[in-house]
Short mmCIF file of C-alpha atoms and ligand atoms in Angstrom, two decimals:
data_model
loop_
_atom_site.label_atom_id
_atom_site.label_comp_id
_atom_site.label_asym_id
_atom_site.label_seq_id
_atom_site.Cartn_x
_atom_site.Cartn_y
_atom_site.Cartn_z
CA UNK A 1 28.29 -3.89 22.92
CA UNK A 2 26.00 -6.92 23.27
CA UNK A 3 22.27 -6.61 22.75
CA UNK A 4 20.42 -7.14 26.04
CA UNK A 5 17.65 -9.23 24.44
CA UNK A 6 19.10 -12.72 25.24
CA UNK A 7 19.70 -11.73 28.87
CA UNK A 8 16.20 -10.36 29.07
CA UNK A 9 14.78 -13.67 27.82
CA UNK A 10 16.93 -15.68 30.23
CA UNK A 11 15.72 -13.48 33.12
CA UNK A 12 12.13 -14.06 32.10
CA UNK A 13 12.60 -17.82 32.36
CA UNK A 14 14.43 -17.56 35.67
CA UNK A 15 11.60 -15.50 37.18
CA UNK A 16 8.86 -17.71 35.87
CA UNK A 17 10.36 -20.91 37.32
CA UNK A 18 8.69 -19.94 40.59
CA UNK A 19 5.40 -19.96 38.76
CA UNK A 20 3.93 -23.33 39.67
CA UNK A 21 0.59 -24.82 38.77
CA UNK A 22 -1.08 -26.64 35.93
CA UNK A 23 -1.14 -30.26 34.83
CA UNK A 24 0.35 -32.27 32.02
CA UNK A 25 -2.12 -33.27 29.31
CA UNK A 26 -3.08 -36.87 29.90
CA UNK A 27 -5.63 -37.67 27.22
CA UNK A 28 -2.77 -38.38 24.86
CA UNK A 29 -0.93 -41.00 26.99
CA UNK A 30 2.47 -40.17 25.56
CA UNK A 31 2.14 -36.49 26.58
CA UNK A 32 1.61 -37.52 30.20
CA UNK A 33 5.22 -38.67 30.34
CA UNK A 34 6.63 -35.30 29.20
CA UNK A 35 9.23 -33.59 31.40
CA UNK A 36 7.19 -30.89 33.19
CA UNK A 37 10.26 -28.77 33.89
CA UNK A 38 11.19 -28.02 30.32
CA UNK A 39 11.03 -24.32 29.64
CA UNK A 40 11.99 -22.34 26.55
CA UNK A 41 11.32 -19.07 24.83
CA UNK A 42 12.18 -17.64 21.40
CA UNK A 43 11.61 -14.31 19.77
CA UNK A 44 11.89 -13.38 16.11
CA UNK A 45 12.32 -9.88 14.79
CA UNK A 46 10.77 -8.51 11.63
CA UNK A 47 13.97 -9.25 9.72
CA UNK A 48 14.09 -12.85 10.95
CA UNK A 49 16.73 -12.69 13.69
CA UNK A 50 15.96 -15.28 16.37
CA UNK A 51 16.76 -14.83 20.07
CA UNK A 52 16.22 -17.77 22.41
CA UNK A 53 16.65 -18.88 26.01
CA UNK A 54 16.15 -22.09 27.99
CA UNK A 55 15.56 -25.47 26.37
CA UNK A 56 15.58 -24.02 22.89
CA UNK A 57 16.79 -27.22 21.21
CA UNK A 58 14.17 -29.40 22.90
CA UNK A 59 11.64 -30.93 20.49
CA UNK A 60 7.96 -31.31 21.28
CA UNK A 61 4.92 -32.08 19.12
CA UNK A 62 3.38 -28.98 17.58
CA UNK A 63 -0.23 -30.09 18.34
CA UNK A 64 -2.83 -27.36 17.91
CA UNK A 65 -0.34 -24.69 16.92
CA UNK A 66 -0.34 -26.56 13.61
CA UNK A 67 -3.95 -25.43 13.07
CA UNK A 68 -2.96 -21.84 12.34
CA UNK A 69 -0.41 -22.81 9.69
CA UNK A 70 -2.56 -25.52 8.09
CA UNK A 71 -5.33 -22.91 7.81
CA UNK A 72 -2.89 -20.54 6.11
CA UNK A 73 -1.86 -23.32 3.74
CA UNK A 74 -5.37 -24.21 2.58
CA UNK A 75 -6.43 -20.58 2.15
CA UNK A 76 -3.38 -20.03 0.01
CA UNK A 77 -4.13 -23.18 -2.01
CA UNK A 78 -7.91 -22.86 -2.39
CA UNK A 79 -8.69 -19.20 -1.71
CA UNK A 80 -10.46 -17.86 1.35
CA UNK A 81 -13.97 -18.02 -0.17
CA UNK A 82 -13.82 -21.79 -0.60
CA UNK A 83 -12.35 -22.27 2.87
CA UNK A 84 -14.88 -19.94 4.53
CA UNK A 85 -17.70 -21.94 2.99
CA UNK A 86 -16.45 -24.97 4.89
CA UNK A 87 -15.26 -23.47 8.19
CA UNK A 88 -16.52 -20.33 9.94
CA UNK A 89 -14.63 -17.66 11.86
CA UNK A 90 -16.78 -17.30 14.97
CA UNK A 91 -15.24 -17.94 18.39
CA UNK A 92 -16.94 -20.94 19.94
CA UNK A 93 -16.50 -20.09 23.61
CA UNK A 94 -16.18 -23.83 24.17
CA UNK A 95 -13.38 -26.27 24.79
CA UNK A 96 -11.06 -27.11 21.90
CA UNK A 97 -12.53 -30.58 21.45
CA UNK A 98 -16.20 -29.60 21.34
CA UNK A 99 -17.89 -30.32 18.05
CA UNK A 100 -19.08 -26.69 17.90
CA UNK A 101 -21.01 -26.58 14.70
CA UNK A 102 -22.61 -23.42 13.44
CA UNK A 103 -26.11 -24.58 12.50
CA UNK A 104 -27.48 -21.12 11.75
CA UNK A 105 -26.29 -21.14 8.17
CA UNK A 106 -27.76 -23.11 5.32
CA UNK A 107 -25.09 -25.77 5.71
CA UNK A 108 -23.70 -26.75 9.09
CA UNK A 109 -20.04 -25.95 9.49
CA UNK A 110 -17.46 -25.92 12.28
CA UNK A 111 -17.40 -22.57 14.02
CA UNK A 112 -13.73 -21.83 13.46
CA UNK A 113 -10.48 -23.47 12.33
CA UNK A 114 -8.77 -23.30 15.72
CA UNK A 115 -11.00 -25.86 17.42
CA UNK A 116 -10.69 -29.53 16.50
CA UNK A 117 -13.81 -29.81 14.32
CA UNK A 118 -12.62 -26.86 12.22
CA UNK A 119 -9.02 -28.04 12.12
CA UNK A 120 -10.03 -31.56 11.03
CA UNK A 121 -12.11 -30.01 8.25
CA UNK A 122 -9.24 -27.72 7.25
CA UNK A 123 -6.97 -30.77 7.16
CA UNK A 124 -9.40 -32.52 4.81
CA UNK A 125 -8.97 -29.61 2.36
CA UNK A 126 -5.22 -30.14 1.96
CA UNK A 127 -4.83 -31.46 -1.58
CA UNK A 128 -3.52 -35.02 -1.78
CA UNK A 129 -0.98 -35.77 -4.46
CA UNK A 130 0.37 -39.03 -5.78
CA UNK A 131 3.66 -38.36 -4.06
CA UNK A 132 2.47 -36.98 -0.74
CA UNK A 133 -0.52 -37.55 1.48
CA UNK A 134 -2.03 -34.63 3.40
CA UNK A 135 0.15 -35.01 6.49
CA UNK A 136 3.31 -35.20 4.38
CA UNK A 137 2.28 -32.15 2.34
CA UNK A 138 1.77 -30.14 5.50
CA UNK A 139 5.04 -31.44 6.99
CA UNK A 140 6.85 -30.12 3.94
CA UNK A 141 5.11 -26.76 4.25
CA UNK A 142 5.95 -26.44 7.96
CA UNK A 143 9.56 -27.43 7.20
CA UNK A 144 9.83 -24.65 4.66
CA UNK A 145 8.57 -22.12 7.21
CA UNK A 146 10.85 -23.49 9.94
CA UNK A 147 13.89 -23.49 7.64
CA UNK A 148 14.76 -27.13 8.36
CA UNK A 149 13.38 -30.58 7.72
CA UNK A 150 10.86 -31.33 10.48
CA UNK A 151 9.82 -34.87 11.34
CA UNK A 152 6.77 -36.65 12.71
CA UNK A 153 6.93 -37.90 16.28
CA UNK A 154 5.58 -41.35 15.56
CA UNK A 155 5.23 -42.39 19.20
CA UNK A 156 3.05 -39.33 19.88
CA UNK A 157 1.13 -40.06 16.69
CA UNK A 158 0.48 -43.69 17.57
CA UNK A 159 -0.39 -42.82 21.14
CA UNK A 160 -2.99 -40.24 20.13
CA UNK A 161 -4.33 -42.39 17.29
CA UNK A 162 -4.96 -45.30 19.67
CA UNK A 163 -7.05 -43.13 21.99
CA UNK A 164 -8.63 -40.72 19.48
CA UNK A 165 -12.22 -41.58 20.34
CA UNK A 166 -13.27 -37.98 20.77
CA UNK A 167 -11.69 -36.77 17.51
CA UNK A 168 -13.07 -39.80 15.69
CA UNK A 169 -16.56 -39.01 16.92
CA UNK A 170 -16.08 -35.43 15.71
CA UNK A 171 -14.92 -36.85 12.37
CA UNK A 172 -17.96 -39.10 12.04
CA UNK A 173 -20.32 -36.23 12.91
CA UNK A 174 -18.67 -34.04 10.30
CA UNK A 175 -18.92 -36.84 7.74
CA UNK A 176 -22.56 -37.37 8.61
CA UNK A 177 -23.24 -33.70 7.82
CA UNK A 178 -21.18 -33.90 4.61
CA UNK A 179 -18.69 -31.36 5.98
CA UNK A 180 -16.09 -34.06 5.48
CA UNK A 181 -16.39 -35.56 2.05
CA UNK A 182 -14.37 -38.74 2.44
CA UNK A 183 -13.42 -41.39 4.99
CA UNK A 184 -13.41 -39.63 8.39
CA UNK A 185 -11.02 -42.14 9.95
CA UNK A 186 -8.36 -41.47 7.35
CA UNK A 187 -8.79 -37.71 7.74
CA UNK A 188 -8.72 -37.74 11.55
CA UNK A 189 -5.64 -39.98 11.62
CA UNK A 190 -3.89 -37.75 9.15
CA UNK A 191 -4.85 -34.65 11.20
CA UNK A 192 -3.36 -36.36 14.27
CA UNK A 193 -0.17 -36.89 12.28
CA UNK A 194 -0.11 -33.18 11.47
CA UNK A 195 -0.33 -32.50 15.24
CA UNK A 196 2.62 -34.84 15.90
CA UNK A 197 5.17 -32.85 13.87
CA UNK A 198 8.12 -32.13 16.15
CA UNK A 199 9.34 -28.56 16.63
CA UNK A 200 11.53 -26.50 18.94
CA UNK A 201 10.68 -22.98 20.07
CA UNK A 202 13.23 -21.81 17.51
CA UNK A 203 11.30 -23.59 14.74
CA UNK A 204 8.08 -22.02 15.95
CA UNK A 205 9.65 -18.57 16.02
CA UNK A 206 10.86 -19.11 12.46
CA UNK A 207 7.39 -20.23 11.45
CA UNK A 208 5.78 -17.14 12.97
CA UNK A 209 8.17 -14.84 11.14
CA UNK A 210 6.21 -15.26 7.91
CA UNK A 211 3.11 -13.97 9.72
CA UNK A 212 5.06 -11.13 11.32
CA UNK A 213 6.51 -10.13 7.98
CA UNK A 214 3.30 -9.84 5.96
CA UNK A 215 3.60 -13.26 4.30
CA UNK A 216 7.24 -13.04 3.24
CA UNK A 217 9.79 -15.37 4.81
CA UNK A 218 12.41 -12.88 6.04
CA UNK A 219 15.27 -15.36 5.82
CA UNK A 220 14.83 -16.00 2.08
CA UNK A 221 12.74 -13.05 0.92
CA UNK A 222 10.24 -15.48 -0.61
CA UNK A 223 6.55 -14.58 -0.47
CA UNK A 224 4.80 -17.62 0.99
CA UNK A 225 1.41 -16.18 1.92
CA UNK A 226 -0.59 -13.31 0.52
CA UNK A 227 -1.39 -10.33 2.71
CA UNK A 228 -5.04 -11.35 2.85
CA UNK A 229 -4.15 -14.85 4.01
CA UNK A 230 -1.98 -13.47 6.80
CA UNK A 231 -4.76 -11.13 7.89
CA UNK A 232 -7.28 -13.96 7.91
CA UNK A 233 -5.03 -16.26 9.95
CA UNK A 234 -4.16 -13.54 12.46
CA UNK A 235 -7.83 -12.68 12.83
CA UNK A 236 -8.85 -16.17 13.86
CA UNK A 237 -5.78 -16.45 16.07
CA UNK A 238 -6.95 -13.29 17.85
CA UNK A 239 -10.54 -14.36 18.33
CA UNK A 240 -10.18 -18.14 18.69
CA UNK A 241 -6.51 -19.05 19.16
CA UNK A 242 -6.71 -19.55 22.91
CA UNK A 243 -10.05 -21.41 22.81
CA UNK A 244 -12.44 -20.42 25.57
CA UNK A 245 -9.72 -18.36 27.26
CA UNK A 246 -9.42 -16.06 24.22
CA UNK A 247 -11.10 -13.12 25.98
CA UNK A 248 -8.75 -13.21 28.96
CA UNK A 249 -5.82 -13.61 26.68
CA UNK A 250 -6.77 -10.61 24.59
CA UNK A 251 -7.30 -8.50 27.68
CA UNK A 252 -4.03 -9.50 29.37
CA UNK A 253 -1.62 -10.24 26.55
CA UNK A 254 -3.33 -8.71 23.55
CA UNK A 255 -1.58 -10.38 20.62
CA UNK A 256 -2.82 -12.95 18.09
CA UNK A 257 -1.78 -16.33 19.45
CA UNK A 258 -2.17 -20.08 19.21
CA UNK A 259 -1.55 -22.67 21.87
CA UNK A 260 -1.05 -26.42 21.74
CA UNK A 261 -1.74 -29.15 24.26
CA UNK A 262 1.93 -30.20 24.48
CA UNK A 263 2.67 -26.80 26.08
CA UNK A 264 3.67 -24.50 23.24
CA UNK A 265 2.21 -21.08 22.51
CA UNK A 266 3.02 -18.77 19.62
CA UNK A 267 2.23 -15.07 19.47
CA UNK A 268 2.47 -12.74 16.50
CA UNK A 269 2.49 -8.97 16.48
CA UNK A 270 2.41 -8.12 12.79
CA UNK A 271 5.24 -5.88 11.69
CA UNK A 272 7.01 -6.25 15.02
CA UNK A 273 7.79 -9.59 16.65
CA UNK A 274 6.96 -13.27 16.70
CA UNK A 275 7.11 -15.12 20.02
CA UNK A 276 7.20 -18.79 20.95
CA UNK A 277 7.19 -20.36 24.40
CA UNK A 278 7.18 -23.90 25.68
CA UNK A 279 6.33 -25.25 29.13
CA UNK A 280 4.26 -28.45 29.32
CA UNK A 281 1.92 -27.90 32.27
CA UNK A 282 -1.52 -26.66 31.24
CA UNK A 283 -4.41 -24.78 32.78
CA UNK A 284 -8.03 -25.92 32.58
CA UNK A 285 -8.38 -24.49 29.07
CA UNK A 286 -5.46 -26.50 27.73
CA UNK A 287 -3.04 -23.54 27.58
CA UNK A 288 0.48 -23.59 29.04
CA UNK A 289 0.48 -21.98 32.50
CA UNK A 290 4.07 -20.76 32.43
CA UNK A 291 3.73 -19.98 28.75
CA UNK A 292 0.90 -17.57 29.46
CA UNK A 293 2.91 -15.98 32.24
CA UNK A 294 5.94 -15.44 30.00
CA UNK A 295 3.83 -14.09 27.15
CA UNK A 296 2.10 -11.67 29.49
CA UNK A 297 5.45 -10.45 30.80
CA UNK A 298 6.80 -9.93 27.31
CA UNK A 299 3.68 -8.11 26.21
CA UNK A 300 3.92 -5.76 29.19
CA UNK A 301 7.67 -5.22 29.01
CA UNK A 302 7.75 -4.62 25.27
CA UNK A 303 4.43 -2.80 24.99
CA UNK A 304 3.00 -5.33 22.56
CA UNK A 305 -0.72 -5.17 23.31
CA UNK A 306 -2.49 -4.73 19.98
CA UNK A 307 -4.93 -2.20 21.24
CA UNK A 308 -2.29 0.05 22.65
CA UNK A 309 -1.80 0.80 18.99
CA UNK A 310 0.74 3.23 17.63
CA UNK A 311 0.92 6.23 19.90
CA UNK A 312 -0.47 9.02 17.81
CA UNK A 313 0.80 12.51 18.25
CA UNK A 314 -2.77 13.60 17.50
CA UNK A 315 -1.36 17.02 16.72
CA UNK A 316 0.20 16.41 13.33
CA UNK A 317 0.00 20.16 13.00
CA UNK A 318 -0.49 22.96 15.55
CA UNK A 319 -1.11 26.60 14.72
CA UNK A 320 2.44 27.50 15.72
CA UNK A 321 3.75 25.00 13.15
CA UNK A 322 2.28 27.01 10.28
CA UNK A 323 4.56 29.89 9.33
CA UNK A 324 4.51 32.55 6.67
CA UNK A 325 8.19 32.54 5.77
CA UNK A 326 7.77 35.10 3.03
CA UNK A 327 4.86 37.00 1.63
CA UNK A 328 2.70 34.32 0.03
CA UNK A 329 4.89 31.40 1.12
CA UNK A 330 3.54 29.35 3.98
CA UNK A 331 5.32 26.40 5.58
CA UNK A 332 3.41 23.61 7.32
CA UNK A 333 5.75 21.77 9.62
CA UNK A 334 4.20 18.37 10.24
CA UNK A 335 5.36 16.16 13.08
CA UNK A 336 4.72 12.74 14.60
CA UNK A 337 2.58 9.99 13.14
CA UNK A 338 0.60 10.34 9.93
CA UNK A 339 -2.26 7.86 9.76
CA UNK A 340 -5.93 8.37 8.98
CA UNK A 341 -6.88 10.39 12.05
CA UNK A 342 -3.91 12.78 11.78
CA UNK A 343 -4.29 13.13 8.00
CA UNK A 344 -7.96 13.96 8.44
CA UNK A 345 -6.99 16.66 10.92
CA UNK A 346 -4.42 18.08 8.54
CA UNK A 347 -6.82 18.14 5.59
CA UNK A 348 -9.40 19.82 7.79
CA UNK A 349 -6.82 22.50 8.61
CA UNK A 350 -6.00 22.92 4.94
CA UNK A 351 -9.62 23.75 4.25
CA UNK A 352 -8.78 27.14 5.73
CA UNK A 353 -6.48 27.83 2.74
CA UNK A 354 -8.47 30.03 0.44
CA UNK A 355 -8.27 29.53 -3.30
CA UNK A 356 -5.35 31.47 -4.68
CA UNK A 357 -1.89 31.34 -6.07
CA UNK A 358 0.17 31.47 -2.90
CA UNK A 359 2.81 28.83 -2.25
CA UNK A 360 2.61 26.11 0.36
CA UNK A 361 5.49 24.05 1.64
CA UNK A 362 5.03 20.87 3.63
CA UNK A 363 7.99 20.14 5.83
CA UNK A 364 7.85 16.35 6.31
CA UNK A 365 11.21 16.01 8.00
CA UNK A 366 9.67 15.53 11.46
CA UNK A 367 7.21 12.80 10.57
CA UNK A 368 8.12 9.73 12.59
CA UNK A 369 5.78 7.24 10.94
CA UNK A 370 3.42 7.23 8.01
CA UNK A 371 1.08 4.53 6.76
CA UNK A 372 -0.47 4.07 3.31
CA UNK A 373 -3.67 5.84 4.21
CA UNK A 374 -1.80 8.84 5.66
CA UNK A 375 0.38 9.01 2.56
CA UNK A 376 -2.56 8.79 0.18
CA UNK A 377 -4.52 11.43 2.02
CA UNK A 378 -1.61 13.86 2.09
CA UNK A 379 -1.08 13.37 -1.65
CA UNK A 380 -4.75 13.97 -2.20
CA UNK A 381 -4.56 17.17 -0.12
CA UNK A 382 -1.64 18.35 -2.27
CA UNK A 383 -3.60 17.68 -5.47
CA UNK A 384 -6.56 19.60 -4.14
CA UNK A 385 -4.41 22.57 -3.15
CA UNK A 386 -2.95 22.58 -6.64
CA UNK A 387 -6.39 22.38 -8.17
CA UNK A 388 -7.25 25.47 -6.11
CA UNK A 389 -4.35 27.33 -7.75
CA UNK A 390 -1.64 26.93 -5.09
CA UNK A 391 1.94 26.01 -5.75
CA UNK A 392 3.10 23.21 -3.46
CA UNK A 393 6.56 21.97 -2.51
CA UNK A 394 7.90 19.48 -0.03
CA UNK A 395 10.81 19.29 2.34
CA UNK A 396 11.09 15.54 2.41
CA UNK A 397 14.54 14.25 3.32
CA UNK A 398 13.18 10.85 4.42
CA UNK A 399 11.22 10.35 1.18
CA UNK A 400 7.88 10.14 2.93
CA UNK A 401 6.23 10.93 -0.38
CA UNK A 402 8.77 9.60 -2.89
CA UNK A 403 6.45 9.85 -5.88
CA UNK A 404 5.60 13.47 -5.27
CA UNK A 405 9.24 14.55 -5.31
CA UNK A 406 9.59 14.50 -9.08
CA UNK A 407 6.59 16.73 -9.35
CA UNK A 408 7.55 19.76 -7.28
CA UNK A 409 6.16 23.18 -8.14
CA UNK A 410 9.21 24.99 -6.74
CA UNK A 411 12.64 25.52 -8.21
CA UNK A 412 15.22 23.60 -6.12
CA UNK A 413 16.93 26.94 -5.23
CA UNK A 414 13.79 28.41 -3.78
CA UNK A 415 13.04 25.10 -2.16
CA UNK A 416 16.44 25.13 -0.48
CA UNK A 417 16.04 28.73 0.71
CA UNK A 418 12.70 27.96 2.21
CA UNK A 419 14.21 25.07 4.06
CA UNK A 420 16.82 27.43 5.51
CA UNK A 421 14.29 30.10 6.41
CA UNK A 422 12.05 27.53 7.96
CA UNK A 423 14.93 26.27 10.09
CA UNK A 424 15.85 29.79 11.20
CA UNK A 425 12.36 30.65 12.19
CA UNK A 426 11.80 27.35 14.01
N1 LIG B 501 -3.88 -33.37 18.67
C1 LIG B 501 -4.64 -32.69 19.69
C2 LIG B 501 -6.12 -32.99 19.51
O1 LIG B 501 -6.57 -32.93 18.43
C3 LIG B 501 -4.39 -31.21 19.63
C4 LIG B 501 -5.18 -30.46 20.66
C5 LIG B 501 -4.49 -29.26 21.19
O2 LIG B 501 -3.32 -29.03 21.04
N2 LIG B 501 -5.26 -28.47 21.92
O3 LIG B 501 -6.83 -33.29 20.45
#
């Protein structure tokens, strides 16, 4: 059997070819000569398998997608408190190249790291070493995430540098306000170099996999980013990643994302998939027209919208799932998802258990998904039942509560019998 995923991706591209519209970016002269028909998509799974279709070997400059990863890098290096003092996390609602300073605080600072003023400031925070300047340090970091040695596109770099009047004026303003602490020209030029790093959609998918996988690179098992860093990066991607189209994006696609002016977009659904698309023609916000279309399709087809959430069974326990299998032995057969709301419902139900020495069995074999909060609350419920004098045991073939297993109140024989009785009565 072959997995249908590659065919699915190829179909997506075929269908979206009919999707016309948009313009090439022209303010970087070299981007205006891009081939508008290039089209590629890549998807990474939680365990780092990459599926691709279209022009998946085609290299393009990473541009603003770099902002998300540079932000991750400096938070990891300096800690989020230091970085948040310099750059805010408020969506600007303005174009990517607005200066967008938050003046409400004691010290002016760029509103967020996904617009140019914030990204230039973030770039200035990359530590320089004797062996590598900031752009080189970030190139090495991106290469590690991509799993191969990435290179600068020097013609893109030169082309943008020669016409960088807008970014230079942002740089000077930031320097004037002491947000930048050294030569703004050097920082802006180095930021432009960061934007010129060449990637393919495959590289981008690899780079997203560290965000999908909670900060650990799935291909090597190495922890690159802390959990908190990943959460911080995904937060600003959600609120600011698509500039002043972020609201529409969240409504229609609903995953943390970042776009770039060369036509790339990445999307990350933590714990599930990372997505990367490339198609050079842009809408008025500077986001890839076909890229948005493909992302929207994938989100619909795969049910990726963040706010759809994990379908909760709501009824972790119904009255008919509570059975007296013997005098003084009650079995609670739990089923479905166990997160906060279901655990709260269960603990509320357990309040009906009067103090006493009867025995309670939780059958966890039908729980489809449990998170840390659900696990902790169930363990707490068990402790409280015990404190009330009950004996508690678990039927837990999937090791939902692995730590509790060594601490059962029942003899294994009785435990086994109860399992049988519970099955018979089901
Ligand atoms: N290098 C570009 C700039 O700073 C990146 C912008 C973008 O991709 N939106 O203007």
